[in-house]
Each structure stands twice: as C-alpha cells, then as structure tokens.
Amino acid sequence: MSQPPRTVAVVGLGPRGLAVLERLSANHPAGCPLSVHVVDPYPPGPGRVWRTRQSPHLLMNTVTSQVSQFTDDSVACAGPVRTGPSLYEWLRRSAPGTGTAADAGAGPKAGLGAGTPLATGPEGDGGERLGPDDYPSRAQYGRYLEWVFGRLVAEAPAGFEVIAHRATAVALTEDTGGQTLALDDGTRITGLDAVVLTLGHGPAAPSAEERRLAAYAETHGLRYHPPANPADLEAGLTAVASGERVALRGLGLAFFDVMALLTEGRGGKYVPSPSLDGGLQYLPSGDEPVLYAGSRRGVPYHSRGENQKGASGRHEPLFLTLEAVARIRAAPGATFGRDVWPLLEAEVATVYHRALVAQWADEPTAARFLTEYLAAPAGGRTAVLRRFGVRAQDEWKWSRVERPWGRREFDDPARFARWLVEHLHEDVRHARGGNVGDPLKAALDVLRDLRNEVRLAVDHSGVTGSSYRDEIVRWFTPLNAFLSIGPPPSRVEEMAALVDCGLLTVVGPGARVREDPGGQGFLFGSDAVPGSEVRVDALIEARIPEPDLRRSTNPLIARLLADGQCRPYRIADPGPEGAYESGGMEVTPRPYRLVDAAGVPHPRRFAFGVPTENVHWATAAGIRPGVGSVILEDADAVARAVLGR
C-alpha cells in the first residue's frame, strides 16, 4: 500500500548528519516517497571540520581501524544493520585501481556500495600506506565521509531522493502546510514534515576577555586569533611572519594543530635525533615564527598509548556496570563526586595495578591478582596489592598525572624547559608501551573506554545541577580531556624537538596574558616560573569554542533561541538556586525532540550532537566499530521517529 510522500531536512552534514541520512535510507519504507534535503555550506559528508581541503599536517587523534560510519552487530538499533568498511579498510582498498566496497569489508548485509568501485583520494595522499593503528589526516577521513555520502546517493532505494544545498540555514518556521527552512542563498524549503539538526562545533560570540584582547590588538596593530577550528585558522596564519613572536594559549589538541601548521607546515622537517634513542630533531626551514605556549596546567595533554586493542577491544566495566548506573539513576540527589567518580576511580586503579603486576611477573599472575583483588572487600585490597609485590609508592595516585611536576619549583625558564623535555620523553616512552601493556597508558585509556557508561550515568539530569556544573563541567571534563583524548605520541616527540631547538618555549603552569600598557604587545608568562614573561606580537587562542546555545553565532540556532523555539537545558538542584542552566540545547530523551521556551517538545524537530552538550556528555566523540556506537544508535532512533516507525 502506497503512503503519502514525505519531505525531511537534515541540517549539518558531517558524520552525525551523514549517520542520520544513512539510517533514513536503511529504515525507508517501501512505497513511501521520501525527499531528504541536506543543508551544509561545506561538502556533504566531511562538512566543515573534516573538509578535504585542509592541511595534511592536521591529524585525527583516533587510529584508522577505530573509525567507521556504519552499523554492525554491536549497535543496538531497531533498524536494519548495514555494514561497511572502517576508515582503515577503505584506505587499504582505495589505492588507485584496486578494491571494491565488498573487498573493503562491506558484508552481505551491507546493501551499501557492495561490489562497486571505491572512490580514491588524490595521488600521493598516502592513505593506503596507513596501518590499522596509524593516525590519519583529517582530510583523509573527510574523503572517506565524502565516499560514504556518494555511495548513499548512488545506492539509494527506490523513492528515496537526496537534495544537497551548499548553503547555511538561517531560519525555521511553521504553518499549516508544514515547516519551512530558509537558507542564506534565498532558498526556502517548504512543506517539511520533519527537521533534524545535526550541527557540529561552530563559532561563538566572544567572551568579555576575548573582546578586550581583540580591541587591544586592533588598536595597536597586533594580531589576536579567538578560539576557532584550526582548519579555519590556516588562512589567517599565513600573515604570521618568520621570526615573529607568537603566543599559543592552550596545550590541548588545537595547540598541536597550530604547532604543526607553523612548523612542518612552513617547510621544517623532523629527522631522527643523533643524540636521542628514538627521539627527533627538528630542522627549521627559516620561515617559522618563534612560539611561546602555556595553559593552566602548563603541560600538554597526555599522548595516546599505542593501540593494542584492535578495532573494537575495550576495557569492560568492573565497577561502573550497567547495574551500578541503574542504581545511580534511581538514587535521588545523585552526584558525580559521590556516586560516579569512586566507581570510575576504582576502574582506573584496578587496570593500572593489574598491568603493573603483568609487567613485573606474567599474565597468569596478573589474572590471579585481578581475581583476588576483586574478591577482596574494599578495605582488604591493600593487602592483596602487597601480596603481589605492589608497594605503597607503586600504587596509583591521581596527583602524579594531574600535576606531573609534583612539588618541584622552577627558578628560571631553563630549569622548567629541562624538566618539561624529560616529561615529554617519558610520556612518549609510556605511550610506546601501549594501551594494554603500559600500566599508565592502560589506566588512562579506561577513561576513554568507559565514556558511554559515564554518559548513561549523568546524561539528562542523572546528577544534580550543582554536581554537573562543579564536578563535571569545571573539573572532570577538562581532566578527562587532559588524560585520555590526547594526541598521537609522535606529536609529543615533535613538541620536545621544537623545545630542544629553541623554536618553542612553554612558559609554565598557570599561564596568563596581559596587555602591555605601552601598546607594545601581549605579555605572556607564568607566575610559577620566574623570568618566563615574554612580549609577543600575536596571541592565538589554541582551542575551539565551547558549545553554548546562549553564545552561538550560528544564525539558525540564534534565531531559534530568540524566537523561543528552543531553550538552554536546566538541571534541577536541591540547593537555593534550584537549577543549573547549562549552555546545551534542551531535547527530550531519545529520540531527542527539540524543546521550546515553554517546555513543549516539538513532535517533528530533532537535535543531537554537539549543540546538546550538557544534556549529553562528551558529544564530540566519534563513531567506532564493534563497540555499540551511541551515535549510530541515536541516529537510528531519530530516523525512525522521523519516519513514524
């Protein structure tokens, strides 16, 4: 029996929008004509962040085998499973003249590109040489996403039409004829039965400090770059002259991106160091600026341990189990610090101690240790540690990773630089030991492995508002980023080489910026390192803007908020304030219907991903095969709700 035609819009066509499009195709009922308008000013698939025209020096921080865009048997979805190649499988088969999608891992259930030629990247892209545990460039991932979109369109079922709009959505209205989406090129998409917002990281209105620094720079002929996606910074960085003194505020992933653009991106090269076993030496091109960097912690994110878990291996929870999560969510007034953190802390410490015993003894001994350790009451675990040779000074201590310099004091920048280079080399040594074999990296990888359990515990008001604000937003989220989502170890090796050659100076912990009263530049330094303050001509905020509905300059989000068609999510709290207002876009529980200013969910508007951060935790994580990707499960639920299934 035929059904009336439907028209749907998906706004934002990066990985999440692409997942929704694929799930709409997979769940598309026969005999129901469906037109899907996909709206993004950047190419559909890669979108803005993963666009293919960006520097090859900008890397992902996930290995090729752990990146996918396809459902598999681990994904708990009501819709059909349609398998396809991971990024590694696609790259391996995408060398010119080789491979089909079937070769690349699209199994018999795929129905997407099976037996058809794979698209290839440009000659010299090098993707086919990457192994399963290598880190691809963002542009290589973008080409994979481009291929997925192309195959979706080419393999679309009968009655399924995709119309791509290279434009920005600016307004969304509704009347008796359905919803209307207005685009900045003048197009009006009318009669929409449903609209799905899958927007990624976008620009935000500057903070008071950012406005002040920008005004100072403009007044005195200096350069100030506010928080932005590093790919968006590329063009602006060409104005930075060789030898110019530049400050980078932030030592996270964006710092490593900017560092690469201003060094290797300027023609410099890394070669094996003649004086370091396994280290690197940087050979400048002469076009580089002189870099100064710093952050509150004063040290960069920990590098990722080399992958020893394959594509889908992960630490299975021992304490933060689904049963424990259910108890937390059933408890009134649950907090992260009291109810979630002790379980997560126990997971990390247990993995660390087990890996330590395995390193000192062997796997059978480590397995025996784990059995006894888990069987012991909480107060008896120290005795188990001692029985297996773990001394008090060997035990897991958070302070060692949170504050790696400990109680050291630095009399001058040279002393801090010597310690920092040692710290960077030590971090790389741990990383080379792997995310299973090295106790430190195995422990830190637990935080990444258990992100979904943390989400299940805290999403949608799982903890009180004050707990979410103080214990998650202000403490755990930055700590988790610092410890578990860092760069490849090669990036940390490169950083050490730049410090060694004098092109990069890290000013120290507690980095601060102030304006020179005489207008001669920004003053950048650390109170923890005497003599570290330097005058620079350019200040780059080496971080991306935090997602916040209230500060978003995305025209559609800003219009929805101004018109009362969406609102910031408030997390109830028993304290005097009654609630914590986050910057997340409020949505219902899955399938994530958009909630308006009056608290009414819209039956035919949906949103998930980055704009809902704080309703959901850690929304920027990607799709990984074999581990029950939350993104794919969400996308399937949204698609089925759109289709009324």
XYZ file of C-alpha atoms in Angstrom:
645
model
C 0.000 0.000 0.000
C 1.463 3.330 -1.049
C 1.946 6.093 1.500
C 1.903 9.869 1.014
C 5.290 11.391 0.160
C 7.380 12.887 2.967
C 9.896 15.718 2.910
C 12.637 15.983 5.531
C 15.590 18.324 6.125
C 18.864 17.399 7.818
C 20.821 20.497 8.821
C 24.544 19.837 9.205
C 26.103 17.095 7.087
C 29.185 15.969 8.971
C 29.446 12.469 10.496
C 26.241 12.770 12.582
C 24.127 14.170 9.776
C 25.534 11.504 7.493
C 24.583 8.845 10.053
C 21.000 10.149 10.125
C 20.872 10.137 6.318
C 22.119 6.540 6.192
C 19.596 5.468 8.829
C 16.773 7.201 6.932
C 17.807 5.203 3.879
C 18.078 1.946 5.840
C 14.681 2.416 7.510
C 12.940 3.815 4.421
C 9.609 2.002 3.981
C 8.929 0.661 0.513
C 6.235 2.561 -1.312
C 6.758 5.789 0.623
C 8.431 8.508 -1.475
C 10.914 10.405 0.695
C 12.805 13.569 -0.223
C 15.687 14.463 2.103
C 17.152 17.967 1.866
C 20.659 18.048 3.328
C 21.895 21.524 4.216
C 25.520 22.461 4.839
C 27.700 25.239 3.407
C 30.544 22.710 3.229
C 30.646 19.488 1.179
C 28.147 16.868 2.419
C 29.880 14.132 4.386
C 33.038 15.902 5.552
C 31.218 19.081 6.485
C 33.272 21.899 7.931
C 35.585 20.122 10.375
C 36.628 17.231 8.127
C 36.680 19.075 4.809
C 39.127 17.558 2.368
C 40.851 20.841 1.518
C 42.828 21.314 4.696
C 46.450 20.838 5.590
C 47.686 17.225 5.602
C 49.526 18.150 8.809
C 46.223 18.224 10.719
C 45.741 14.742 12.168
C 42.931 12.836 13.814
C 43.595 11.552 17.321
C 41.977 8.178 16.601
C 43.629 5.299 14.720
C 42.247 4.269 11.337
C 40.782 0.926 12.457
C 38.717 2.601 15.190
C 36.860 4.954 12.830
C 33.721 3.955 10.958
C 30.420 5.284 9.657
C 28.476 2.031 9.554
C 26.279 -0.048 11.820
C 27.356 -3.542 12.827
C 26.050 -6.276 15.117
C 27.213 -4.391 18.216
C 24.822 -1.495 17.505
C 21.555 -1.878 19.415
C 19.146 -0.361 16.920
C 15.643 -1.226 15.778
C 16.511 -0.572 12.154
C 18.379 -2.936 9.843
C 22.144 -3.353 10.186
C 24.046 -2.283 7.049
C 27.742 -2.921 7.437
C 30.529 -1.172 5.586
C 34.268 -0.550 5.676
C 36.049 1.164 8.512
C 38.345 4.021 7.580
C 41.305 1.619 7.650
C 39.584 -0.904 5.381
C 38.564 1.836 2.980
C 42.053 3.353 2.842
C 43.638 -0.072 2.381
C 41.484 -0.771 -0.664
C 41.378 2.739 -2.084
C 44.765 2.799 -3.764
C 44.285 3.727 -7.436
C 42.929 0.817 -9.450
C 42.334 -1.528 -6.525
C 39.474 -2.738 -4.442
C 35.726 -2.689 -4.211
C 33.466 -1.921 -1.319
C 32.911 -5.642 -0.866
C 36.678 -6.141 -0.572
C 36.825 -3.295 1.918
C 34.588 -5.019 4.394
C 31.005 -4.433 3.264
C 29.473 -7.739 4.251
C 26.416 -9.499 2.849
C 24.076 -7.338 4.972
C 25.613 -4.129 3.699
C 23.465 -3.090 0.775
C 25.693 -0.021 0.536
C 28.320 0.064 -2.137
C 28.972 -3.693 -2.103
C 30.824 -4.700 -5.254
C 31.173 -1.147 -6.555
C 34.495 0.650 -7.040
C 35.790 2.619 -4.110
C 36.465 6.306 -4.579
C 40.096 7.222 -4.149
C 41.955 10.159 -2.749
C 44.464 12.107 -4.807
C 47.728 10.524 -5.856
C 50.303 10.915 -3.112
C 47.681 11.081 -0.357
C 49.422 8.141 1.323
C 46.315 6.783 2.994
C 46.796 3.305 1.537
C 50.097 3.039 3.425
C 48.500 3.630 6.823
C 48.171 0.644 9.118
C 45.220 -0.114 11.401
C 46.951 1.577 14.336
C 48.215 4.651 12.475
C 46.718 8.126 12.732
C 45.171 9.510 9.525
C 44.927 13.123 8.493
C 41.593 14.851 8.876
C 41.447 15.317 5.130
C 41.777 11.542 4.624
C 38.835 10.998 6.958
C 36.969 13.684 5.025
C 37.488 11.773 1.780
C 36.095 8.653 3.438
C 32.996 10.585 4.532
C 32.707 12.019 1.015
C 32.740 8.475 -0.355
C 30.073 7.335 2.117
C 27.787 10.187 1.040
C 28.370 9.406 -2.629
C 27.520 5.750 -2.154
C 24.414 6.629 -0.139
C 23.129 8.693 -3.032
C 24.147 6.151 -5.674
C 22.651 3.192 -3.789
C 19.502 4.952 -2.567
C 16.399 2.752 -2.582
C 13.525 3.466 -4.955
C 11.596 6.529 -3.891
C 14.455 7.905 -1.750
C 15.732 11.248 -3.058
C 18.608 13.338 -1.658
C 18.813 17.061 -2.484
C 22.018 18.769 -1.316
C 22.104 22.503 -0.567
C 25.543 24.147 -0.213
C 24.154 26.927 1.973
C 23.580 27.921 5.596
C 20.191 27.514 7.257
C 19.126 30.828 8.817
C 15.519 30.384 9.969
C 12.925 27.703 10.673
C 9.207 28.488 10.774
C 5.963 26.534 10.712
C 2.421 26.910 9.414
C -0.424 24.616 8.473
C 1.480 23.468 5.403
C 4.411 22.172 7.419
C 7.786 23.602 8.350
C 9.833 25.974 6.200
C 13.611 26.204 6.314
C 15.140 29.424 4.971
C 18.714 29.382 3.619
C 21.181 32.231 3.216
C 21.157 31.877 -0.586
C 17.465 32.800 -0.687
C 16.174 29.235 -0.988
C 13.061 28.351 1.016
C 12.459 24.647 1.583
C 8.740 24.365 2.280
C 6.349 21.629 3.358
C 8.852 19.887 5.604
C 7.400 17.039 7.642
C 10.445 16.895 9.930
C 13.719 18.723 10.550
C 16.821 17.180 12.135
C 19.604 19.407 13.492
C 22.988 17.674 13.486
C 25.241 20.697 13.711
C 28.839 20.372 14.880
C 31.231 22.793 16.544
C 30.536 26.324 15.398
C 31.584 29.886 16.140
C 30.573 31.604 19.361
C 30.238 35.217 20.426
C 33.455 36.338 22.137
C 33.707 36.496 25.903
C 34.410 39.808 27.635
C 38.115 38.947 27.831
C 38.246 37.961 24.165
C 36.586 41.237 23.151
C 39.092 43.175 25.241
C 42.096 41.378 23.759
C 40.772 41.767 20.211
C 40.217 45.502 20.732
C 43.724 45.896 22.161
C 45.227 44.080 19.176
C 43.295 46.200 16.682
C 44.252 49.439 18.417
C 47.970 48.644 18.490
C 48.438 46.806 15.199
C 48.839 43.369 16.769
C 47.218 40.055 15.917
C 44.654 38.227 18.030
C 43.043 34.958 16.935
C 39.996 33.930 19.005
C 39.110 30.259 19.617
C 38.458 28.505 16.301
C 38.768 25.240 14.454
C 42.463 25.045 13.423
C 41.475 24.406 9.791
C 39.665 27.750 9.870
C 42.850 29.386 11.179
C 45.004 28.201 8.270
C 44.461 31.205 6.026
C 44.933 33.700 8.852
C 48.197 32.112 9.936
C 49.827 32.952 6.612
C 50.130 36.533 7.898
C 52.390 35.372 10.746
C 55.924 36.289 9.667
C 59.056 34.217 10.112
C 60.758 35.110 13.371
C 57.625 36.776 14.749
C 56.970 36.068 18.430
C 53.646 34.265 18.821
C 51.863 33.056 21.966
C 49.628 29.981 21.882
C 47.242 29.858 24.837
C 46.200 26.253 25.366
C 48.117 22.964 25.285
C 45.383 20.616 24.091
C 44.646 19.146 20.676
C 44.250 22.528 18.972
C 47.705 23.540 20.226
C 49.307 20.606 18.414
C 47.415 21.542 15.247
C 48.617 25.148 15.301
C 52.122 23.978 16.226
C 52.163 21.730 13.142
C 50.840 24.442 10.815
C 53.513 26.928 11.928
C 56.457 24.499 11.774
C 56.131 21.476 9.485
C 53.513 23.452 7.583
C 56.204 26.092 6.949
C 58.616 23.563 5.439
C 60.511 22.355 8.504
C 61.371 18.676 8.904
C 61.764 16.160 11.698
C 64.612 13.661 11.460
C 65.878 11.017 13.895
C 67.918 12.676 16.624
C 71.622 11.774 16.597
C 71.715 12.140 20.387
C 68.420 10.542 21.446
C 67.457 6.896 21.138
C 64.160 7.089 19.258
C 63.805 10.857 19.625
C 63.513 13.513 16.945
C 65.475 16.547 15.827
C 63.779 19.471 14.095
C 65.423 21.048 11.054
C 63.935 24.550 10.622
C 63.114 25.947 7.201
C 63.726 29.507 8.364
C 60.101 30.504 7.752
C 58.862 29.643 11.245
C 57.781 32.138 13.899
C 59.101 31.818 17.457
C 56.445 30.106 19.563
C 55.558 30.514 23.228
C 52.872 28.314 24.729
C 51.125 27.815 28.022
C 47.963 26.784 29.817
C 46.567 26.466 33.327
C 48.243 23.070 33.796
C 51.400 24.107 31.981
C 51.906 20.739 30.274
C 50.292 19.274 27.145
C 47.633 16.583 27.039
C 48.981 13.088 27.680
C 49.680 11.302 24.410
C 47.607 8.285 23.450
C 49.086 4.872 24.178
C 49.854 2.854 21.063
C 46.792 0.797 20.249
C 46.920 -2.829 21.411
C 43.145 -3.348 21.485
C 42.442 -3.824 17.802
C 39.451 -2.136 16.218
C 36.876 -2.880 18.894
C 38.641 -4.036 22.054
C 37.912 -2.106 25.219
C 38.034 -2.403 28.982
C 34.753 -3.892 30.170
C 33.466 -2.244 33.354
C 34.084 -3.987 36.656
C 32.552 -1.368 38.961
C 30.738 1.186 36.773
C 28.483 -1.524 35.366
C 25.021 -1.092 33.875
C 23.585 -2.294 37.189
C 25.582 0.358 39.042
C 24.419 3.005 36.568
C 20.798 1.973 37.157
C 21.280 2.353 40.918
C 22.824 5.801 40.453
C 19.962 6.998 38.283
C 17.394 5.650 40.744
C 19.008 7.476 43.674
C 17.513 10.916 44.381
C 20.102 13.672 44.504
C 22.916 11.608 42.985
C 26.192 13.456 42.461
C 29.156 12.720 40.245
C 31.697 13.023 43.052
C 29.895 10.740 45.473
C 28.192 8.211 43.200
C 30.052 8.030 39.861
C 33.649 9.086 40.438
C 34.541 6.445 43.092
C 33.490 3.690 40.668
C 35.420 5.215 37.774
C 38.416 5.750 40.042
C 38.281 2.077 41.053
C 38.230 1.037 37.368
C 41.337 3.096 36.596
C 43.278 1.937 39.663
C 42.390 -1.725 39.082
C 43.584 -1.686 35.468
C 46.772 0.118 36.492
C 47.636 -2.395 39.211
C 46.809 -5.396 37.030
C 49.043 -4.086 34.229
C 51.785 -3.400 36.776
C 51.676 -6.997 38.035
C 51.674 -8.293 34.438
C 54.705 -6.129 33.660
C 56.616 -7.363 36.703
C 55.519 -11.001 36.560
C 53.375 -12.542 33.808
C 49.786 -12.737 32.560
C 48.712 -15.753 34.672
C 49.931 -13.949 37.791
C 48.104 -10.785 36.732
C 44.893 -12.756 36.172
C 45.232 -14.307 39.629
C 45.826 -10.861 41.110
C 42.666 -9.488 39.478
C 40.534 -12.342 40.808
C 41.778 -11.852 44.367
C 41.633 -8.063 44.158
C 38.007 -8.038 43.019
C 37.014 -10.650 45.606
C 38.527 -8.673 48.483
C 36.412 -6.160 50.408
C 37.344 -2.534 49.739
C 39.324 -2.398 52.980
C 41.243 -5.561 52.120
C 42.567 -4.605 48.693
C 45.755 -3.055 50.042
C 46.721 -6.449 51.468
C 46.210 -8.015 48.025
C 48.448 -5.358 46.463
C 51.216 -6.097 48.953
C 50.889 -9.842 48.451
C 51.578 -9.330 44.748
C 54.527 -7.005 45.344
C 52.853 -3.616 44.790
C 54.355 -1.246 47.355
C 52.713 1.924 48.653
C 54.936 4.079 46.418
C 53.925 1.986 43.395
C 50.175 2.429 43.840
C 48.031 4.500 41.513
C 47.972 8.174 42.501
C 45.932 10.762 40.622
C 48.268 13.552 41.679
C 51.057 12.091 39.535
C 49.058 12.516 36.342
C 47.085 15.639 37.273
C 50.186 17.550 38.401
C 53.206 15.767 36.912
C 55.749 18.268 38.231
C 54.669 17.418 41.781
C 56.282 19.687 44.364
C 59.093 20.848 42.118
C 59.821 24.553 41.977
C 61.447 26.154 38.959
C 63.861 29.031 39.479
C 64.010 30.045 35.833
C 62.675 29.128 32.361
C 65.723 26.982 31.534
C 65.114 24.710 34.514
C 61.437 24.319 33.618
C 62.358 23.576 29.985
C 64.763 20.808 31.039
C 62.113 19.208 33.232
C 59.462 19.577 30.506
C 61.551 17.835 27.841
C 62.201 14.950 30.253
C 58.471 14.764 30.982
C 57.610 14.715 27.264
C 60.105 11.944 26.533
C 58.809 9.935 29.494
C 55.246 10.339 28.241
C 56.278 9.013 24.820
C 58.074 6.049 26.424
C 54.870 5.151 28.240
C 52.862 5.567 25.030
C 55.180 3.226 23.125
C 54.429 0.602 25.778
C 50.832 0.509 24.566
C 47.345 0.995 25.943
C 47.305 -2.527 27.409
C 50.941 -3.252 28.240
C 51.975 0.028 29.838
C 50.314 0.467 33.253
C 49.937 4.245 32.955
C 48.524 4.289 29.431
C 46.311 1.268 30.128
C 44.841 3.092 33.121
C 44.236 6.337 31.241
C 42.610 4.506 28.334
C 39.947 3.268 30.755
C 38.569 6.808 30.813
C 38.084 6.627 27.060
C 36.674 3.105 27.127
C 34.054 3.943 29.750
C 32.779 7.200 28.284
C 29.485 5.560 27.439
C 28.963 4.318 30.998
C 29.642 7.831 32.286
C 27.125 9.186 29.770
C 24.497 6.702 30.870
C 25.007 7.793 34.462
C 24.982 11.580 34.018
C 23.026 12.410 30.847
C 19.586 14.022 31.147
C 19.928 15.091 34.791
C 21.453 11.885 36.110
C 23.184 14.029 38.753
C 22.231 17.295 40.448
C 22.759 20.613 38.709
C 25.473 21.815 41.081
C 27.282 18.492 40.752
C 27.158 18.690 36.962
C 28.482 22.270 37.000
C 31.188 21.909 39.648
C 32.233 18.271 39.360
C 31.758 17.569 35.644
C 31.942 20.825 33.655
C 34.593 22.522 35.798
C 36.638 19.511 36.895
C 36.097 16.102 35.310
C 35.535 17.092 31.671
C 38.846 19.015 31.409
C 40.644 16.318 33.428
C 39.265 13.600 31.154
C 40.398 15.543 28.079
C 43.875 16.099 29.538
C 44.342 12.419 30.364
C 42.513 10.413 27.706
C 41.912 12.262 24.410
C 45.422 13.465 23.712
C 47.465 13.483 20.509
C 49.438 10.661 18.889
C 52.802 10.128 20.635
C 54.576 11.403 17.521
C 53.135 14.850 18.202
C 54.648 14.918 21.704
C 58.009 13.823 20.246
C 57.769 16.720 17.804
C 56.972 19.142 20.604
C 60.066 18.020 22.525
C 62.201 18.530 19.406
C 60.867 22.067 18.972
C 61.676 22.903 22.600
C 65.170 21.460 22.122
C 65.871 23.577 19.043
C 64.609 26.785 20.645
C 61.603 27.425 18.401
C 59.100 26.614 21.158
C 59.102 27.740 24.780
C 56.430 26.619 27.243
C 56.131 29.351 29.855
C 54.924 27.106 32.691
C 51.826 26.300 34.764
C 49.211 28.967 35.355
C 49.892 30.783 32.077
C 48.441 34.285 31.933
C 48.090 37.040 29.346
C 48.067 40.779 29.958
C 48.293 43.813 27.733
C 51.477 45.867 27.687
C 50.388 49.315 28.936
C 52.504 50.951 26.243
C 50.775 49.017 23.467
C 53.970 47.184 22.513
C 52.475 43.687 22.602
C 50.854 40.998 24.693
C 52.740 39.929 27.826
C 52.620 36.161 28.232
C 54.100 34.231 31.135
C 53.704 32.069 34.227
C 53.845 33.151 37.859
C 55.172 29.666 38.677
C 58.337 30.220 36.602
C 60.229 33.450 37.426
C 61.517 35.250 34.353
C 59.133 33.467 31.982
C 57.170 36.522 30.831
C 57.726 37.490 27.197
C 56.331 40.167 24.898
C 54.667 38.800 21.747
C 53.120 40.351 18.643
C 50.394 37.760 18.169
C 48.163 35.789 20.525
C 46.401 32.662 19.304
C 43.731 31.003 21.427
C 44.699 27.385 20.757
C 41.307 25.867 21.491
C 37.922 25.528 19.859
C 34.903 27.447 21.196
C 32.908 25.669 23.889
C 29.421 24.780 22.628
C 26.903 27.097 24.283
C 23.447 27.784 22.910
C 23.437 31.238 24.521
C 26.658 32.348 22.782
C 26.265 30.573 19.442
C 26.550 32.795 16.383
C 25.136 30.107 14.113
C 22.262 32.040 12.506
C 19.733 29.216 12.790
C 20.487 28.445 16.434
C 20.489 32.146 17.332
C 17.130 32.641 15.578
C 15.544 29.596 17.228
C 16.649 30.840 20.635
C 15.467 34.411 20.003
C 12.072 33.162 18.773
C 11.580 30.873 21.777
C 11.739 27.751 19.632
C 14.497 26.258 21.777
C 15.949 26.878 25.224
C 19.016 26.144 27.357
C 18.838 22.948 29.360
C 18.376 23.372 33.119
C 19.486 20.638 35.518
C 17.477 20.595 38.739
C 19.349 21.071 42.002
C 18.239 20.855 45.645
C 20.284 23.969 46.508
C 18.987 27.533 46.789
C 19.362 28.248 43.050
C 17.028 25.384 42.196
C 18.779 24.516 38.925
C 21.949 24.923 36.890
C 21.366 26.469 33.470
C 23.789 24.858 31.057
C 24.504 26.026 27.537
C 23.121 22.850 25.992
C 20.127 22.853 23.646
C 17.327 21.094 25.517
C 15.945 17.946 23.931
C 13.790 15.123 25.226
C 15.269 11.706 25.929
C 15.825 9.669 22.758
C 14.716 10.393 20.001
C 15.738 13.918 21.088
C 12.827 16.162 20.176
C 13.611 19.855 20.417
C 12.056 21.575 23.457
C 10.790 25.155 23.124
C 10.918 28.034 25.624
C 7.634 26.920 27.197
C 8.989 23.419 27.787
C 6.949 21.807 25.000
C 8.715 19.209 22.801
C 8.202 19.678 19.070
C 6.922 16.404 17.602
C 8.755 16.880 14.291
C 12.001 18.649 15.226
C 15.026 16.739 16.445
C 18.561 17.592 17.512
C 21.554 15.616 18.681
C 25.302 16.010 18.813
C 27.478 18.942 19.837
C 24.754 21.601 20.442
C 23.205 19.319 23.086
C 26.399 19.169 25.171
C 25.477 19.172 28.888
C 22.184 17.455 28.125
C 24.507 14.724 26.901
C 28.127 14.420 28.000
C 31.118 14.251 25.608
C 29.151 14.739 22.398
C 32.256 15.245 20.239
C 33.287 11.565 20.353
C 33.279 9.743 17.022
C 31.820 6.524 15.625
C 33.847 3.423 16.467
C 33.139 -0.044 15.049
C 32.298 -3.019 17.228
C 31.541 -1.192 20.478
C 27.875 -0.272 20.100
C 28.289 3.282 18.854
C 25.924 5.632 20.688
C 25.931 7.980 17.691
C 24.594 5.264 15.389
C 22.015 4.135 17.943
C 20.892 7.753 18.337
C 20.788 8.286 14.572
C 18.644 5.188 14.092
C 16.184 6.284 16.782
C 15.919 9.772 15.270
C 15.471 8.408 11.739
C 12.736 6.017 12.804
C 10.905 8.785 14.674
C 11.122 10.995 11.578
C 9.615 8.183 9.520
C 6.968 7.413 12.137
C 8.281 3.905 12.703
